[in-house]
Amino acid sequence: MQKLKIKGPVSLNGEVEISRAKNAYLPILAAILLTDKKVRLKNLPNLRDIKTMIQLLKNLGVQIEEDGDYTVFDASTLNSHEATYELVKTMRASIFVLGPLLTRLNKAKVSLPGGCAIGTRPIDIHLSNLEKMGAKIDLRAGYVEANTDGLQGAKLPLKFPSVGATENLMMAAVYAKGTTVIENAAMEPEIDDLANFLNSMGAKISGIGTNKITVEGVDELCETDYEAIGDRIEAATYVIAGLMTNSEIKVTRFNPEHLEFVLDKLIDMGAKLEIGKDYVKTFPSKLKGAKIETAPFPGFPTDVQAQMVALCAVVEGNSIIAENIFENRFMHVPELMRLGSKMDQQGSSLFIEGGAKLVGAPVMCTDLRASAALVLAALVSEGETIIDRIYHLERGYENLSLKFQKLGAKIEVINE
Ligand code: UD1
């Protein structure tokens, strides 16, 4: 079993280049199913979730080849409408194929994703709104079975701005007859990226970047060549690493506007940052605690909550962090406490007594972002931290140990 060994405390320096966003490429990969024309995607990150989605596309009959920095997809050979439990259980984002399969083939059979470590994560918003577009949906033997005589445009007011539902419905609407209007749509930058990708193939999507997305159905799509945005969550993780270790590092190749809320909060806490068009530079800063609550974009992202908890554990003063998106997203807390941080969870709120002097210990990854928080804490812990179950990290952080090594961290993958 591979583990990460990190020796702290360290000071970092240099530059780190952010990978393309996993959460943008996952729905874009599913959207490939919409067209029988070739799609070329640039710089797909080498991540477990991306490999899982590619395997799912292959199982559906899509032909895939590598061409330098590009991966080339040909879904003209699509020959199945079924996403099996074996793949869906390993990655919830597999549900993204439901909308594209249904609108292209008029039928789809996708395993129900089930819960996951951070919460129950139902898909009722996806399903009830597909029904409004004319899909007949049955839940049978652990599968969503959806059929239609042809999807129709509809007005879809979402009861909550779900990221995945907004993406699924946007894809489903591409060939639907007439106009679909998604109201109370999620506004995460990855949704804009999916819309831009679909429009680059000839889809007619407007209202991009707002909470009202309009899709005019079209009859066909064309070839495209696309590169996704930089991963704002990976970028936030490195910016927090720079601040936690009191270091000067430059985090490049992403759009800091996508992280505005996080950067503003860090500046409020005392962070000295230089914010460029496509980079953020950190400087040694004296930070104090914060009051933070997670919210849909443009609010504070739940995917940066765990990393922020690690930061708040070591800065001066107390912090309160409320998790409003997922009901069970504090699993990093007991692990961070093993390193010496002082925290008390009460329901969806976490009270943190800052200024902890952390000491290395064996800890365990529980989910993707929780694992990132452990890496950050280990960088400032005295002595050696061994992080187990790092396959969680490999789902979402490309070349994490290499990138941190280049910044001067004492981090290595070990086999034990
Ligand atoms: C996406 C991101 C994930 C991020 C999350 C919130 C991808 C692949 N994943 O997940 O990293 O943490 O957005 O920013 O992009 N909900 C329902 N019914 C539904 C759908 C969602 O009740 O049909 C609830 C969920 O249980 C959760 C909340 O809505 O409590 C947010 O979920 P959603 O925005 O859908 O997140 P995902 O798309 O799963």
Short mmCIF file of C-alpha atoms and ligand atoms in Angstrom, two decimals:
data_model
loop_
_atom_site.label_atom_id
_atom_site.label_comp_id
_atom_site.label_asym_id
_atom_site.label_seq_id
_atom_site.Cartn_x
_atom_site.Cartn_y
_atom_site.Cartn_z
CA MET A 1 0.00 0.00 0.00
CA GLN A 2 1.40 3.40 -0.96
CA LYS A 3 1.67 6.11 1.67
CA LEU A 4 3.04 9.64 1.81
CA LYS A 5 5.93 10.47 4.12
CA ILE A 6 6.26 14.16 4.94
CA LYS A 7 8.92 15.74 7.16
CA GLY A 8 8.20 19.13 8.62
CA PRO A 9 8.30 21.92 9.28
CA VAL A 10 9.43 23.30 5.91
CA SER A 11 9.61 26.57 4.12
CA LEU A 12 8.59 26.48 0.46
CA ASN A 13 9.80 28.53 -2.47
CA GLY A 14 9.44 28.67 -6.24
CA GLU A 15 6.58 28.26 -8.64
CA VAL A 16 3.87 25.64 -9.08
CA GLU A 17 1.79 25.20 -12.23
CA ILE A 18 -1.86 24.28 -11.71
CA SER A 19 -3.39 21.41 -13.73
CA ARG A 20 -6.60 21.67 -15.77
CA ALA A 21 -9.69 21.35 -13.59
CA LYS A 22 -10.90 17.82 -12.89
CA ASN A 23 -14.40 19.11 -12.12
CA ALA A 24 -14.52 20.87 -15.49
CA TYR A 25 -13.20 17.92 -17.47
CA LEU A 26 -15.51 15.32 -15.87
CA PRO A 27 -18.74 16.79 -17.32
CA ILE A 28 -16.93 17.76 -20.55
CA LEU A 29 -15.88 14.11 -20.98
CA ALA A 30 -19.51 13.04 -20.50
CA ALA A 31 -20.60 15.67 -23.05
CA ILE A 32 -18.47 13.94 -25.68
CA LEU A 33 -21.30 11.37 -25.86
CA LEU A 34 -23.47 14.04 -27.47
CA THR A 35 -21.66 14.08 -30.78
CA ASP A 36 -20.55 11.68 -33.49
CA LYS A 37 -17.85 14.20 -34.52
CA LYS A 38 -14.27 14.17 -33.23
CA VAL A 39 -13.48 16.04 -30.01
CA ARG A 40 -9.90 16.96 -29.05
CA LEU A 41 -9.22 17.79 -25.38
CA LYS A 42 -5.94 19.35 -24.31
CA ASN A 43 -3.97 18.54 -21.15
CA LEU A 44 -6.36 16.13 -19.46
CA PRO A 45 -4.98 15.76 -15.92
CA ASN A 46 -3.55 12.37 -15.06
CA LEU A 47 -6.01 11.59 -12.26
CA ARG A 48 -7.93 8.55 -11.12
CA ASP A 49 -11.35 10.21 -11.61
CA ILE A 50 -10.47 11.22 -15.16
CA LYS A 51 -9.27 7.65 -15.92
CA THR A 52 -12.51 6.28 -14.51
CA MET A 53 -14.59 8.56 -16.76
CA ILE A 54 -12.45 7.56 -19.78
CA GLN A 55 -13.00 3.89 -18.95
CA LEU A 56 -16.74 4.55 -18.76
CA LEU A 57 -16.66 6.19 -22.22
CA LYS A 58 -14.71 3.20 -23.60
CA ASN A 59 -17.31 0.81 -22.15
CA LEU A 60 -19.98 2.79 -24.00
CA GLY A 61 -18.09 2.27 -27.28
CA VAL A 62 -16.19 5.59 -27.59
CA GLN A 63 -12.83 5.35 -29.38
CA ILE A 64 -10.00 7.23 -27.74
CA GLU A 65 -6.43 7.96 -28.82
CA GLU A 66 -3.57 10.10 -27.58
CA ASP A 67 -2.01 12.79 -29.79
CA GLY A 68 0.71 14.69 -27.90
CA ASP A 69 -0.94 17.00 -25.35
CA TYR A 70 -4.34 16.08 -26.79
CA THR A 71 -6.69 13.18 -26.21
CA VAL A 72 -8.93 12.58 -29.20
CA PHE A 73 -12.44 11.15 -28.76
CA ASP A 74 -14.72 9.62 -31.37
CA ALA A 75 -18.21 8.80 -30.07
CA SER A 76 -19.58 7.90 -33.53
CA THR A 77 -19.10 4.28 -32.41
CA LEU A 78 -21.29 4.69 -29.29
CA ASN A 79 -22.92 1.27 -28.87
CA SER A 80 -24.27 1.09 -25.33
CA HIS A 81 -26.54 3.17 -23.11
CA GLU A 82 -25.55 1.55 -19.82
CA ALA A 83 -23.18 2.78 -17.08
CA THR A 84 -22.66 -0.15 -14.75
CA TYR A 85 -22.40 -0.23 -10.97
CA GLU A 86 -18.75 -1.34 -11.11
CA LEU A 87 -17.66 2.07 -12.41
CA VAL A 88 -20.35 4.33 -10.96
CA LYS A 89 -19.67 3.11 -7.40
CA THR A 90 -16.06 4.31 -7.70
CA MET A 91 -17.01 7.78 -8.92
CA ARG A 92 -20.29 9.62 -8.44
CA ALA A 93 -19.60 11.92 -11.39
CA SER A 94 -20.51 8.95 -13.64
CA ILE A 95 -24.08 10.22 -13.27
CA PHE A 96 -23.07 12.95 -15.77
CA VAL A 97 -23.58 10.48 -18.64
CA LEU A 98 -27.32 10.29 -17.92
CA GLY A 99 -28.29 13.58 -19.65
CA PRO A 100 -26.09 13.12 -22.75
CA LEU A 101 -27.11 9.46 -23.31
CA LEU A 102 -30.78 10.26 -22.91
CA THR A 103 -30.79 13.16 -25.36
CA ARG A 104 -28.64 11.36 -27.96
CA LEU A 105 -30.09 7.83 -27.75
CA ASN A 106 -33.50 8.48 -26.12
CA LYS A 107 -32.57 5.95 -23.45
CA ALA A 108 -30.05 5.55 -20.64
CA LYS A 109 -29.42 3.08 -17.85
CA VAL A 110 -27.09 4.39 -15.16
CA SER A 111 -26.36 2.81 -11.80
CA LEU A 112 -27.56 4.84 -8.81
CA PRO A 113 -24.40 6.31 -7.29
CA GLY A 114 -25.33 5.70 -3.64
CA GLY A 115 -23.93 7.77 -0.78
CA CYS A 116 -20.33 8.67 -0.24
CA ALA A 117 -18.08 9.50 2.68
CA ILE A 118 -19.06 13.19 2.83
CA GLY A 119 -22.84 12.77 2.65
CA THR A 120 -25.87 11.01 1.20
CA ARG A 121 -25.72 13.04 -2.04
CA PRO A 122 -29.11 12.28 -3.63
CA ILE A 123 -29.78 12.89 -7.36
CA ASP A 124 -33.45 13.86 -7.08
CA ILE A 125 -32.85 17.28 -8.70
CA HIS A 126 -31.30 15.61 -11.77
CA LEU A 127 -34.18 13.14 -12.11
CA SER A 128 -37.23 15.30 -11.36
CA ASN A 129 -36.10 17.90 -13.91
CA LEU A 130 -35.34 15.33 -16.60
CA GLU A 131 -38.93 14.15 -16.06
CA LYS A 132 -40.11 17.71 -16.69
CA MET A 133 -38.29 17.49 -20.04
CA GLY A 134 -40.26 14.37 -20.99
CA ALA A 135 -38.13 11.53 -19.63
CA LYS A 136 -39.82 8.49 -18.09
CA ILE A 137 -37.71 7.41 -15.17
CA ASP A 138 -37.79 4.12 -13.25
CA LEU A 139 -35.55 3.21 -10.36
CA ARG A 140 -35.08 -0.55 -10.60
CA ALA A 141 -32.49 -2.94 -9.14
CA GLY A 142 -30.09 -0.15 -8.23
CA TYR A 143 -30.31 1.53 -11.63
CA VAL A 144 -31.87 4.68 -13.05
CA GLU A 145 -33.64 3.58 -16.23
CA ALA A 146 -34.64 6.56 -18.36
CA ASN A 147 -36.51 6.58 -21.67
CA THR A 148 -38.04 9.27 -23.82
CA ASP A 149 -39.74 9.76 -27.18
CA GLY A 150 -37.58 12.88 -27.48
CA LEU A 151 -36.77 15.45 -24.80
CA GLN A 152 -38.64 18.76 -24.86
CA GLY A 153 -37.37 22.14 -23.69
CA ALA A 154 -38.87 23.17 -20.34
CA LYS A 155 -38.65 25.67 -17.52
CA LEU A 156 -36.58 24.05 -14.78
CA PRO A 157 -36.48 25.92 -11.46
CA LEU A 158 -33.98 24.03 -9.31
CA LYS A 159 -34.86 23.69 -5.61
CA PHE A 160 -31.11 24.02 -4.85
CA PRO A 161 -28.32 25.19 -7.19
CA SER A 162 -26.77 21.72 -7.58
CA VAL A 163 -23.59 21.76 -9.66
CA GLY A 164 -24.06 18.26 -11.08
CA ALA A 165 -27.78 18.72 -11.81
CA THR A 166 -27.15 22.03 -13.61
CA GLU A 167 -24.52 20.30 -15.77
CA ASN A 168 -26.61 17.20 -16.46
CA LEU A 169 -29.67 19.24 -17.44
CA MET A 170 -27.64 21.60 -19.62
CA MET A 171 -26.28 18.60 -21.55
CA ALA A 172 -29.72 16.99 -21.78
CA ALA A 173 -31.13 20.22 -23.22
CA VAL A 174 -28.64 20.46 -26.09
CA TYR A 175 -30.84 18.44 -28.51
CA ALA A 176 -34.18 18.95 -26.72
CA LYS A 177 -36.92 20.48 -28.87
CA GLY A 178 -37.37 24.19 -28.11
CA THR A 179 -35.95 26.19 -25.23
CA THR A 180 -34.86 25.01 -21.80
CA VAL A 181 -34.42 27.53 -19.02
CA ILE A 182 -32.58 26.37 -15.89
CA GLU A 183 -33.46 28.72 -13.04
CA ASN A 184 -31.57 28.92 -9.74
CA ALA A 185 -28.76 27.25 -11.69
CA ALA A 186 -25.40 26.72 -10.00
CA MET A 187 -22.81 29.30 -11.10
CA GLU A 188 -19.51 27.49 -10.45
CA PRO A 189 -16.80 28.35 -13.04
CA GLU A 190 -16.73 24.69 -14.17
CA ILE A 191 -20.35 25.13 -15.35
CA ASP A 192 -19.32 28.09 -17.51
CA ASP A 193 -16.51 25.94 -18.88
CA LEU A 194 -18.92 23.14 -19.83
CA ALA A 195 -21.23 25.69 -21.50
CA ASN A 196 -18.31 27.22 -23.42
CA PHE A 197 -17.22 23.74 -24.51
CA LEU A 198 -20.74 22.86 -25.70
CA ASN A 199 -21.05 26.20 -27.54
CA SER A 200 -17.68 25.53 -29.22
CA MET A 201 -19.41 22.45 -30.74
CA GLY A 202 -22.40 24.52 -31.91
CA ALA A 203 -24.75 24.32 -28.92
CA LYS A 204 -26.80 27.45 -28.18
CA ILE A 205 -26.37 28.22 -24.50
CA SER A 206 -26.75 31.70 -23.06
CA GLY A 207 -26.81 33.19 -19.57
CA ILE A 208 -23.38 31.69 -18.92
CA GLY A 209 -22.07 32.84 -15.53
CA THR A 210 -25.57 33.70 -14.26
CA ASN A 211 -28.12 31.66 -12.32
CA LYS A 212 -30.49 31.54 -15.31
CA ILE A 213 -29.13 29.40 -18.11
CA THR A 214 -31.01 29.20 -21.41
CA VAL A 215 -30.43 26.38 -23.89
CA GLU A 216 -31.95 26.48 -27.39
CA GLY A 217 -32.12 22.94 -28.75
CA VAL A 218 -30.05 22.26 -31.90
CA ASP A 219 -30.09 19.35 -34.38
CA GLU A 220 -26.38 18.61 -34.53
CA LEU A 221 -22.99 19.47 -33.09
CA CYS A 222 -19.62 19.86 -34.83
CA GLU A 223 -15.98 18.98 -34.12
CA THR A 224 -14.09 20.89 -31.46
CA ASP A 225 -10.73 21.39 -29.85
CA TYR A 226 -10.85 22.53 -26.19
CA GLU A 227 -8.76 23.08 -23.08
CA ALA A 228 -10.45 23.37 -19.67
CA ILE A 229 -9.80 26.07 -17.07
CA GLY A 230 -7.15 25.74 -14.36
CA ASP A 231 -8.21 23.89 -11.23
CA ARG A 232 -9.24 26.57 -8.71
CA ILE A 233 -9.41 24.06 -5.84
CA GLU A 234 -5.89 22.78 -6.49
CA ALA A 235 -4.76 26.42 -6.74
CA ALA A 236 -6.39 27.28 -3.40
CA THR A 237 -4.63 24.32 -1.79
CA TYR A 238 -1.19 25.56 -2.91
CA VAL A 239 -1.95 29.19 -1.94
CA ILE A 240 -2.89 27.95 1.55
CA ALA A 241 0.30 25.83 1.62
CA GLY A 242 2.35 28.97 0.88
CA LEU A 243 0.64 30.89 3.69
CA MET A 244 0.77 28.06 6.24
CA THR A 245 4.50 27.61 5.72
CA ASN A 246 5.13 31.39 5.72
CA SER A 247 6.63 31.14 2.26
CA GLU A 248 6.95 33.08 -0.96
CA ILE A 249 5.54 30.87 -3.73
CA LYS A 250 3.88 31.61 -7.05
CA VAL A 251 0.82 29.55 -8.01
CA THR A 252 0.29 29.86 -11.77
CA ARG A 253 -1.98 28.98 -14.73
CA PHE A 254 -5.41 29.52 -13.24
CA ASN A 255 -7.85 32.41 -13.04
CA PRO A 256 -7.77 34.06 -9.57
CA GLU A 257 -11.25 35.51 -10.24
CA HIS A 258 -12.52 31.94 -9.78
CA LEU A 259 -11.18 32.08 -6.21
CA GLU A 260 -12.23 35.60 -5.32
CA PHE A 261 -14.13 34.69 -2.16
CA VAL A 262 -11.28 32.53 -0.83
CA LEU A 263 -8.59 35.12 -1.63
CA ASP A 264 -10.65 37.93 -0.05
CA LYS A 265 -11.09 35.83 3.08
CA LEU A 266 -7.35 35.09 3.26
CA ILE A 267 -6.57 38.81 2.84
CA ASP A 268 -9.05 39.58 5.66
CA MET A 269 -7.12 37.11 7.80
CA GLY A 270 -3.91 39.06 7.12
CA ALA A 271 -2.48 37.26 4.08
CA LYS A 272 -0.08 39.21 1.90
CA LEU A 273 -0.87 38.17 -1.65
CA GLU A 274 0.03 39.44 -5.09
CA ILE A 275 -2.85 38.65 -7.43
CA GLY A 276 -2.09 38.62 -11.16
CA LYS A 277 -4.20 37.78 -14.19
CA ASP A 278 -3.33 34.09 -14.06
CA TYR A 279 -1.36 33.67 -10.83
CA VAL A 280 -1.30 34.34 -7.10
CA LYS A 281 1.93 34.88 -5.18
CA THR A 282 2.07 34.35 -1.43
CA PHE A 283 4.37 36.19 0.99
CA PRO A 284 5.22 35.44 4.62
CA SER A 285 2.27 36.81 6.59
CA LYS A 286 0.95 36.88 10.12
CA LEU A 287 -2.55 35.47 9.95
CA LYS A 288 -5.40 35.49 12.44
CA GLY A 289 -8.51 33.29 12.76
CA ALA A 290 -11.64 33.64 10.66
CA LYS A 291 -15.37 33.04 10.50
CA ILE A 292 -16.25 31.10 7.38
CA GLU A 293 -19.31 29.36 6.01
CA THR A 294 -19.41 27.31 2.84
CA ALA A 295 -21.96 28.25 0.18
CA PRO A 296 -22.62 27.73 -3.52
CA PHE A 297 -20.46 29.86 -5.87
CA PRO A 298 -19.62 32.74 -5.56
CA GLY A 299 -19.54 31.87 -1.83
CA PHE A 300 -16.77 29.99 -0.02
CA PRO A 301 -16.34 26.58 -1.73
CA THR A 302 -16.95 23.45 0.32
CA ASP A 303 -14.02 21.91 -1.58
CA VAL A 304 -11.63 24.34 0.19
CA GLN A 305 -13.16 23.94 3.66
CA ALA A 306 -10.82 21.16 4.84
CA GLN A 307 -7.68 23.01 3.71
CA MET A 308 -8.95 26.13 5.50
CA VAL A 309 -9.50 24.13 8.69
CA ALA A 310 -5.83 23.05 8.57
CA LEU A 311 -4.78 26.70 8.16
CA CYS A 312 -7.02 27.96 10.97
CA ALA A 313 -5.57 25.34 13.32
CA VAL A 314 -2.14 26.99 13.24
CA VAL A 315 -2.85 30.73 12.90
CA GLU A 316 -3.28 32.96 15.95
CA GLY A 317 -6.81 33.32 17.36
CA ASN A 318 -9.99 31.33 17.15
CA SER A 319 -12.07 30.41 14.10
CA ILE A 320 -15.55 29.14 13.38
CA ILE A 321 -16.18 27.18 10.20
CA ALA A 322 -19.70 26.16 9.16
CA GLU A 323 -20.20 23.49 6.48
CA ASN A 324 -23.51 24.15 4.73
CA ILE A 325 -23.24 21.98 1.59
CA PHE A 326 -22.46 18.44 2.76
CA GLU A 327 -23.67 16.98 6.06
CA ASN A 328 -20.62 14.88 6.91
CA ARG A 329 -17.65 16.82 5.68
CA PHE A 330 -15.51 17.10 8.82
CA MET A 331 -13.76 13.75 8.68
CA HIS A 332 -10.38 15.47 8.55
CA VAL A 333 -11.04 16.85 12.04
CA PRO A 334 -10.14 13.75 14.13
CA GLU A 335 -7.06 13.19 11.94
CA LEU A 336 -5.92 16.82 12.33
CA MET A 337 -6.45 16.45 16.09
CA ARG A 338 -4.03 13.50 16.03
CA LEU A 339 -1.41 16.02 14.86
CA GLY A 340 -2.23 18.32 17.78
CA SER A 341 -4.83 20.75 16.47
CA LYS A 342 -7.54 21.87 18.89
CA MET A 343 -11.05 21.69 17.49
CA ASP A 344 -14.58 20.98 18.61
CA GLN A 345 -17.29 19.96 16.13
CA GLN A 346 -20.87 20.80 17.03
CA GLY A 347 -23.24 19.74 14.28
CA SER A 348 -22.33 21.54 11.09
CA SER A 349 -20.06 24.02 12.89
CA LEU A 350 -16.44 23.61 13.82
CA PHE A 351 -14.82 25.68 16.56
CA ILE A 352 -11.06 25.94 16.21
CA GLU A 353 -8.63 27.17 18.85
CA GLY A 354 -5.75 28.53 16.80
CA GLY A 355 -2.03 28.62 17.46
CA ALA A 356 -1.56 24.84 17.75
CA LYS A 357 2.00 23.51 17.50
CA LEU A 358 1.53 20.39 15.40
CA VAL A 359 3.63 17.23 15.76
CA GLY A 360 3.88 14.56 13.02
CA ALA A 361 1.97 11.28 13.44
CA PRO A 362 0.45 8.51 11.31
CA VAL A 363 -2.87 9.72 9.84
CA MET A 364 -5.42 8.44 7.36
CA CYS A 365 -7.06 9.99 4.28
CA THR A 366 -10.85 9.76 4.28
CA ASP A 367 -11.83 11.73 1.18
CA LEU A 368 -10.16 13.88 -1.44
CA ARG A 369 -10.09 17.33 0.18
CA ALA A 370 -9.69 15.94 3.72
CA SER A 371 -6.49 14.34 2.43
CA ALA A 372 -5.23 17.67 1.12
CA ALA A 373 -5.77 19.17 4.59
CA LEU A 374 -3.58 16.42 6.08
CA VAL A 375 -0.77 17.17 3.61
CA LEU A 376 -0.93 20.88 4.52
CA ALA A 377 -0.87 20.13 8.25
CA ALA A 378 2.04 17.70 7.79
CA LEU A 379 4.12 20.41 6.09
CA VAL A 380 4.08 22.46 9.30
CA SER A 381 4.18 19.57 11.80
CA GLU A 382 7.37 18.90 13.73
CA GLY A 383 8.86 15.56 12.58
CA GLU A 384 7.47 12.83 10.36
CA THR A 385 3.85 12.36 9.26
CA ILE A 386 2.87 9.20 7.41
CA ILE A 387 -0.36 9.60 5.44
CA ASP A 388 -2.20 6.38 4.62
CA ARG A 389 -4.84 5.70 1.90
CA ILE A 390 -3.43 8.27 -0.50
CA TYR A 391 -5.55 6.88 -3.34
CA HIS A 392 -8.05 9.56 -2.26
CA LEU A 393 -5.49 12.24 -3.15
CA GLU A 394 -4.80 10.64 -6.53
CA ARG A 395 -8.44 11.25 -7.49
CA GLY A 396 -7.93 14.99 -7.63
CA TYR A 397 -4.33 16.22 -7.25
CA GLU A 398 -2.09 15.62 -10.26
CA ASN A 399 1.56 14.95 -9.33
CA LEU A 400 1.03 16.23 -5.81
CA SER A 401 4.26 14.89 -4.31
CA LEU A 402 6.33 16.01 -7.31
CA LYS A 403 4.84 19.50 -7.25
CA PHE A 404 5.49 19.86 -3.51
CA GLN A 405 9.02 18.42 -3.89
CA LYS A 406 9.78 21.10 -6.48
CA LEU A 407 8.63 23.72 -3.98
CA GLY A 408 11.15 22.31 -1.49
CA ALA A 409 8.91 20.09 0.66
CA LYS A 410 10.34 16.90 2.14
CA ILE A 411 7.66 14.62 0.77
CA GLU A 412 7.89 11.17 -0.78
CA VAL A 413 5.67 8.27 -1.72
CA ILE A 414 6.64 5.12 0.17
CA ASN A 415 5.51 1.50 -0.21
CA GLU A 416 4.69 -0.16 3.08
C1 UD1 B 1 -19.85 19.04 -7.27
C2 UD1 B 1 -18.35 18.83 -7.26
C3 UD1 B 1 -17.85 18.66 -5.83
C4 UD1 B 1 -18.30 19.84 -4.97
C5 UD1 B 1 -19.81 20.09 -5.10
C6 UD1 B 1 -20.28 21.34 -4.39
C7 UD1 B 1 -17.92 17.71 -9.38
C8 UD1 B 1 -17.55 16.45 -10.06
N1 UD1 B 1 -18.05 17.62 -8.03
O1 UD1 B 1 -20.46 17.88 -6.72
O2 UD1 B 1 -16.43 18.58 -5.85
O3 UD1 B 1 -17.99 19.59 -3.62
O4 UD1 B 1 -20.17 20.21 -6.50
O5 UD1 B 1 -19.61 22.46 -4.86
O6 UD1 B 1 -18.06 18.75 -9.98
N2 UD1 B 1 -28.18 17.58 -3.86
C9 UD1 B 1 -29.48 17.11 -3.71
N3 UD1 B 1 -30.10 16.56 -4.81
C10 UD1 B 1 -29.48 16.48 -6.04
C11 UD1 B 1 -28.18 16.97 -6.17
C12 UD1 B 1 -27.54 17.52 -5.07
O7 UD1 B 1 -30.05 17.16 -2.63
O8 UD1 B 1 -30.11 15.98 -6.98
C13 UD1 B 1 -27.48 18.15 -2.69
C14 UD1 B 1 -26.23 17.30 -2.32
O9 UD1 B 1 -26.56 16.22 -1.51
C15 UD1 B 1 -25.37 18.32 -1.61
C16 UD1 B 1 -25.68 19.62 -2.35
O10 UD1 B 1 -26.93 19.41 -3.03
O11 UD1 B 1 -25.73 18.44 -0.28
C17 UD1 B 1 -24.63 20.03 -3.36
O12 UD1 B 1 -24.46 19.02 -4.31
P1 UD1 B 1 -24.05 19.31 -5.83
O13 UD1 B 1 -23.91 20.78 -6.03
O14 UD1 B 1 -24.96 18.54 -6.71
O15 UD1 B 1 -22.60 18.67 -5.86
P2 UD1 B 1 -22.03 17.64 -6.91
O16 UD1 B 1 -22.41 18.04 -8.29
O17 UD1 B 1 -22.31 16.25 -6.45
#
